[in-house]
Short mmCIF file of C-alpha atoms in Angstrom, two decimals:
data_model
loop_
_atom_site.label_atom_id
_atom_site.label_comp_id
_atom_site.label_asym_id
_atom_site.label_seq_id
_atom_site.Cartn_x
_atom_site.Cartn_y
_atom_site.Cartn_z
CA UNK A 1 102.25 87.52 73.92
CA UNK A 2 98.90 89.40 73.24
CA UNK A 3 96.64 86.44 72.89
CA UNK A 4 96.49 83.09 75.29
CA UNK A 5 94.50 80.42 73.96
CA UNK A 6 94.46 77.59 75.77
CA UNK A 7 96.26 76.33 79.12
CA UNK A 8 99.04 75.12 76.96
CA UNK A 9 100.34 78.31 76.15
CA UNK A 10 101.04 79.40 79.70
CA UNK A 11 103.00 76.45 80.38
CA UNK A 12 104.52 76.98 77.74
CA UNK A 13 105.43 79.98 77.78
CA UNK A 14 106.17 80.37 81.67
CA UNK A 15 108.83 77.13 81.64
CA UNK A 16 110.96 79.67 79.25
CA UNK A 17 110.74 82.76 82.11
CA UNK A 18 112.14 79.56 84.54
CA UNK A 19 108.73 79.36 85.78
CA UNK A 20 107.35 75.74 86.45
CA UNK A 21 103.38 75.30 86.25
CA UNK A 22 101.36 72.26 85.75
CA UNK A 23 98.02 71.76 84.12
CA UNK A 24 96.05 72.44 87.17
CA UNK A 25 98.03 76.21 88.34
CA UNK A 26 97.76 76.89 84.31
CA UNK A 27 93.79 76.61 84.10
CA UNK A 28 93.82 78.96 86.98
CA UNK A 29 95.85 81.44 85.10
CA UNK A 30 93.55 81.01 82.14
CA UNK A 31 90.67 81.69 83.61
CA UNK A 32 92.38 84.95 85.18
CA UNK A 33 92.77 86.12 82.20
CA UNK A 34 89.55 85.26 80.31
CA UNK A 35 87.27 85.44 83.03
CA UNK A 36 88.94 88.45 84.33
CA UNK A 37 88.38 87.25 88.00
CA UNK A 38 90.72 87.71 90.81
CA UNK A 39 93.06 85.09 91.72
CA UNK A 40 93.77 84.22 95.30
CA UNK A 41 97.40 82.21 95.16
CA UNK A 42 97.57 80.39 99.30
CA UNK A 43 100.52 78.19 100.22
CA UNK A 44 102.82 78.23 102.44
CA UNK A 45 106.13 80.90 101.99
CA UNK A 46 109.01 80.09 99.52
CA UNK A 47 106.36 78.28 96.51
CA UNK A 48 106.69 80.96 94.08
CA UNK A 49 102.95 82.62 94.65
CA UNK A 50 104.91 86.12 94.39
CA UNK A 51 106.87 85.04 91.38
CA UNK A 52 104.19 83.81 89.41
CA UNK A 53 102.92 87.49 89.39
CA UNK A 54 105.76 88.97 87.61
CA UNK A 55 106.17 85.95 85.45
CA UNK A 56 102.59 86.97 84.13
CA UNK A 57 103.27 90.65 83.87
CA UNK A 58 106.12 89.68 81.16
CA UNK A 59 104.05 87.24 79.74
CA UNK A 60 101.63 90.09 79.45
CA UNK A 61 104.09 92.48 78.49
CA UNK A 62 102.39 95.01 80.80
CA UNK A 63 103.54 96.72 84.10
CA UNK A 64 103.20 95.01 87.53
CA UNK A 65 101.64 96.83 90.50
CA UNK A 66 102.34 95.56 94.19
CA UNK A 67 101.14 96.05 96.93
CA UNK A 68 102.65 94.54 99.80
CA UNK A 69 100.12 93.83 103.01
CA UNK A 70 101.37 94.47 106.77
CA UNK A 71 99.51 94.89 109.90
CA UNK A 72 98.22 98.34 110.00
CA UNK A 73 98.12 99.08 106.50
CA UNK A 74 95.18 101.46 105.71
CA UNK A 75 93.06 102.66 103.15
CA UNK A 76 95.30 105.84 102.57
CA UNK A 77 98.86 104.16 102.01
CA UNK A 78 97.18 101.27 99.14
CA UNK A 79 94.86 104.09 97.79
CA UNK A 80 95.60 108.00 97.66
CA UNK A 81 97.45 110.61 99.87
CA UNK A 82 97.58 114.58 99.24
CA UNK A 83 100.70 116.05 98.26
CA UNK A 84 100.49 118.20 101.38
CA UNK A 85 103.70 119.79 100.61
CA UNK A 86 103.08 120.88 97.49
CA UNK A 87 99.29 121.67 97.84
CA UNK A 88 100.75 124.40 101.08
CA UNK A 89 103.01 125.66 98.41
CA UNK A 90 100.79 126.19 95.82
CA UNK A 91 98.59 128.00 98.26
CA UNK A 92 100.98 130.48 98.99
CA UNK A 93 101.74 131.24 94.87
CA UNK A 94 97.98 131.72 95.01
CA UNK A 95 97.90 133.82 97.78
CA UNK A 96 98.03 137.28 95.76
CA UNK A 97 96.34 135.22 92.59
CA UNK A 98 92.39 136.88 93.04
CA UNK A 99 90.95 133.55 92.68
CA UNK A 100 87.85 132.29 94.80
CA UNK A 101 88.31 130.08 97.75
CA UNK A 102 86.20 127.58 96.20
CA UNK A 103 88.43 127.89 92.69
CA UNK A 104 91.79 127.68 95.06
CA UNK A 105 90.55 124.37 96.44
CA UNK A 106 89.49 122.87 92.97
CA UNK A 107 93.42 123.62 92.20
CA UNK A 108 94.88 122.64 94.87
CA UNK A 109 92.70 119.35 94.99
CA UNK A 110 93.69 118.66 91.64
CA UNK A 111 95.14 115.64 89.87
CA UNK A 112 98.59 117.45 89.62
CA UNK A 113 98.43 117.44 93.72
CA UNK A 114 97.42 113.46 93.85
CA UNK A 115 100.11 111.33 95.15
CA UNK A 116 98.95 107.70 93.55
CA UNK A 117 99.18 104.27 95.77
CA UNK A 118 99.10 101.10 94.06
CA UNK A 119 95.61 100.47 94.41
CA UNK A 120 94.39 103.57 93.10
CA UNK A 121 97.44 103.40 90.27
CA UNK A 122 96.11 100.15 88.66
CA UNK A 123 92.77 101.55 87.79
CA UNK A 124 94.12 104.47 86.13
CA UNK A 125 96.62 102.97 83.43
CA UNK A 126 95.96 104.63 80.19
CA UNK A 127 97.42 101.97 77.94
CA UNK A 128 96.39 98.21 79.07
CA UNK A 129 95.71 96.31 81.82
CA UNK A 130 98.34 95.85 84.32
CA UNK A 131 98.52 92.97 86.96
CA UNK A 132 98.00 93.88 90.54
CA UNK A 133 99.32 91.90 92.78
CA UNK A 134 98.08 92.40 96.62
CA UNK A 135 100.71 90.34 98.72
CA UNK A 136 100.60 88.25 101.56
CA UNK A 137 96.51 89.94 102.25
CA UNK A 138 96.96 87.75 105.47
CA UNK A 139 98.82 90.33 107.29
CA UNK A 140 96.77 92.95 106.78
CA UNK A 141 93.29 93.34 109.07
CA UNK A 142 89.46 93.10 108.35
CA UNK A 143 88.96 96.59 107.98
CA UNK A 144 91.22 96.62 105.08
CA UNK A 145 89.99 93.30 103.69
CA UNK A 146 86.14 95.10 103.35
CA UNK A 147 87.34 98.15 101.78
CA UNK A 148 89.07 95.47 99.08
CA UNK A 149 85.71 93.87 98.67
CA UNK A 150 84.28 97.49 97.42
CA UNK A 151 86.99 97.88 94.68
CA UNK A 152 87.42 93.92 93.83
CA UNK A 153 83.56 94.21 92.79
CA UNK A 154 83.18 97.72 91.14
CA UNK A 155 87.18 98.55 90.25
CA UNK A 156 86.70 101.84 90.78
CA UNK A 157 87.45 104.53 94.12
CA UNK A 158 85.53 107.52 95.29
CA UNK A 159 87.65 110.51 95.85
CA UNK A 160 85.74 113.42 97.55
CA UNK A 161 87.28 116.30 96.12
CA UNK A 162 87.58 114.77 92.62
CA UNK A 163 84.54 112.48 91.94
CA UNK A 164 84.58 108.41 91.40
CA UNK A 165 86.93 107.13 89.40
CA UNK A 166 86.54 104.35 87.30
CA UNK A 167 89.10 101.61 85.58
CA UNK A 168 89.86 102.07 81.59
CA UNK A 169 91.53 98.80 81.74
CA UNK A 170 90.38 95.97 84.41
CA UNK A 171 93.89 94.78 86.27
CA UNK A 172 94.58 91.54 86.30
CA UNK A 173 94.50 90.72 90.39
CA UNK A 174 96.28 87.98 92.13
CA UNK A 175 95.94 87.96 95.96
CA UNK A 176 98.79 86.05 97.59
CA UNK A 177 97.92 84.60 101.56
CA UNK A 178 100.57 82.40 103.81
CA UNK A 179 97.27 81.56 105.54
CA UNK A 180 98.28 83.24 109.09
CA UNK A 181 95.10 84.12 109.29
CA UNK A 182 91.96 83.39 107.56
CA UNK A 183 90.95 85.47 104.93
CA UNK A 184 86.70 85.89 105.08
CA UNK A 185 84.28 83.69 102.82
CA UNK A 186 82.96 86.99 100.33
CA UNK A 187 86.28 87.65 99.68
CA UNK A 188 86.81 83.93 98.74
CA UNK A 189 83.99 83.90 96.77
CA UNK A 190 85.07 86.87 94.76
CA UNK A 191 87.89 85.15 93.93
CA UNK A 192 89.27 82.34 91.57
CA UNK A 193 91.26 80.16 94.04
CA UNK A 194 94.71 78.03 94.18
CA UNK A 195 96.73 76.38 96.67
CA UNK A 196 100.80 75.86 95.99
CA UNK A 197 102.43 73.32 98.55
CA UNK A 198 105.65 72.27 98.38
CA UNK A 199 106.57 70.61 94.90
CA UNK A 200 107.14 66.93 95.35
CA UNK A 201 111.16 65.78 94.57
CA UNK A 202 110.83 65.42 91.14
CA UNK A 203 109.36 69.19 90.77
CA UNK A 204 111.74 70.74 92.67
CA UNK A 205 114.16 69.18 91.28
CA UNK A 206 113.24 70.66 87.45
CA UNK A 207 112.34 74.05 89.09
CA UNK A 208 115.69 74.51 91.07
CA UNK A 209 117.20 73.25 87.05
CA UNK A 210 115.42 75.79 85.85
CA UNK A 211 116.79 78.42 87.76
CA UNK A 212 120.07 77.07 88.03
CA UNK A 213 120.79 75.20 84.77
CA UNK A 214 124.74 74.98 85.65
CA UNK A 215 124.29 72.67 88.74
CA UNK A 216 125.66 69.70 88.71
CA UNK A 217 123.49 66.64 88.98
CA UNK A 218 125.25 64.77 92.24
CA UNK A 219 124.66 68.46 94.03
CA UNK A 220 120.96 68.93 92.16
CA UNK A 221 119.83 65.85 93.85
CA UNK A 222 121.39 66.10 97.06
CA UNK A 223 120.50 69.97 97.84
CA UNK A 224 116.81 69.19 97.05
CA UNK A 225 116.46 65.70 98.52
CA UNK A 226 117.61 67.60 101.98
CA UNK A 227 115.73 70.02 101.23
CA UNK A 228 112.78 67.91 101.33
CA UNK A 229 113.93 66.10 104.29
CA UNK A 230 114.37 69.53 106.23
CA UNK A 231 110.33 70.63 105.76
CA UNK A 232 109.93 66.95 107.51
CA UNK A 233 111.57 68.29 110.61
CA UNK A 234 110.03 70.58 113.26
CA UNK A 235 111.67 73.56 112.10
CA UNK A 236 110.84 77.11 113.19
CA UNK A 237 111.08 77.99 109.52
CA UNK A 238 110.58 75.70 107.36
CA UNK A 239 113.07 76.02 104.00
CA UNK A 240 110.73 76.47 100.64
CA UNK A 241 111.64 76.52 97.04
CA UNK A 242 113.55 79.94 96.94
CA UNK A 243 115.82 78.99 99.87
CA UNK A 244 116.35 75.66 98.57
CA UNK A 245 117.33 77.50 94.99
CA UNK A 246 119.77 79.61 97.21
CA UNK A 247 121.56 76.58 98.84
CA UNK A 248 122.19 75.33 95.89
CA UNK A 249 123.35 78.49 94.26
CA UNK A 250 125.50 79.14 97.53
CA UNK A 251 127.34 75.68 97.33
CA UNK A 252 128.50 76.46 93.28
CA UNK A 253 129.67 79.85 94.39
CA UNK A 254 131.45 78.41 97.03
CA UNK A 255 132.74 75.89 94.07
CA UNK A 256 131.15 72.60 95.73
CA UNK A 257 129.95 69.81 93.11
CA UNK A 258 128.96 68.07 95.69
CA UNK A 259 127.78 67.75 99.78
CA UNK A 260 130.15 66.91 102.03
CA UNK A 261 130.46 67.82 105.55
CA UNK A 262 132.28 70.71 104.99
CA UNK A 263 130.08 72.28 102.91
CA UNK A 264 126.55 71.30 104.53
CA UNK A 265 128.22 72.42 107.48
CA UNK A 266 128.98 75.74 106.23
CA UNK A 267 126.64 76.35 103.85
CA UNK A 268 123.11 75.92 106.25
CA UNK A 269 122.25 79.75 106.70
CA UNK A 270 121.57 80.12 103.04
CA UNK A 271 118.65 77.41 103.46
CA UNK A 272 117.84 77.49 107.15
CA UNK A 273 116.59 80.93 108.83
CA UNK A 274 117.26 80.65 112.38
CA UNK A 275 119.90 79.00 114.94
CA UNK A 276 117.42 76.85 116.43
CA UNK A 277 116.92 74.82 113.06
CA UNK A 278 120.62 75.27 111.71
CA UNK A 279 121.85 73.78 115.51
CA UNK A 280 119.16 70.54 115.12
CA UNK A 281 119.56 69.67 111.79
CA UNK A 282 123.77 70.06 112.80
CA UNK A 283 123.05 67.70 115.70
CA UNK A 284 121.31 64.79 113.15
CA UNK A 285 123.98 65.16 111.54
CA UNK A 286 124.85 65.55 107.61
CA UNK A 287 123.87 61.68 107.05
CA UNK A 288 120.47 62.03 108.45
CA UNK A 289 119.88 63.98 104.97
CA UNK A 290 122.56 63.75 102.53
CA UNK A 291 122.57 60.57 100.19
#
C-alpha cells in the first residue's frame, strides 16, 4: 500500500496480516507515517511490540532493518565497522602500485571496505525509506541512548575517513522498550509514544483466532481464559500473547480440542517458562484456571 490516508486503512490492512490494532494504536502508527517522528512503544514482553514493525514494513512494501539492543552495545556494532581483513589484503596488493600513502589510505578507507551495521544501513537505502526497528532499547546503556539522540535528530552520520552521510530516504523508526529501566526525557521528547498492555479477554481471543483460524471455539476460550488468570499470579515470567498463541498451537498439534487434566499438565511448558511458575500453577490445579 503506497498511500495511507487514515487510521481505518491501517486497521484494515494490519488485520489482513493477522495483527490486531485498536484506533488509538492505529493513530500512533498513522502519525509515525505522516510526521516521520520515531514511535516509542513500551509495554511488557510478548504483547506484539516487535511484530508491529514487521507488519508495518509489509504494509509499506519496504525493507525492515532491525537493531537488537543489549547490555554493552557500542556504536561500532550498531553503526559501522571497517573490514580489517579486506583492508590488510588491499594494503598487500598495493605494495608495488606506486601510489602515495595518501592515495593508499583513501582507497582502503573507501565504501568498499565499510561494513554497514543497522543504523548506517537504514540511512543509506537508495530506493525508499525502510522501517528501522530499534528493539529493546532499555537493555542498552545511557551512553548509547545519548548517541541515538543525535542520529534521530539529523538522520546523518559522520565517518571521519569518509565524511558525513545523510539519509536520502528518512527511515520510519520504531523503538521498543520492556521498561526494565526508564529511558531519558530527551529521547522521549523526540518520539511519539504508545503503551501496549496485555489485551483483555475478547481482544486476546480475537488475536489468537487471527493467528490460528482452525482452533476449536472451546479450546480458544479455555486457553485465553487460563492465560488471563496466569497473569494475575505472581510469576517469574508472566506469559505474553505470543506464549498464549504458542500454547494454543501446541495443544492443537497434540490433537486436543479442549483442555483436560492430561492436556493441562503436559503442555504448560508452552506458555510458562520457568520451573517455579509451572510448579505454582500445577499446585493450584487445572480447576483454578480452566472452565
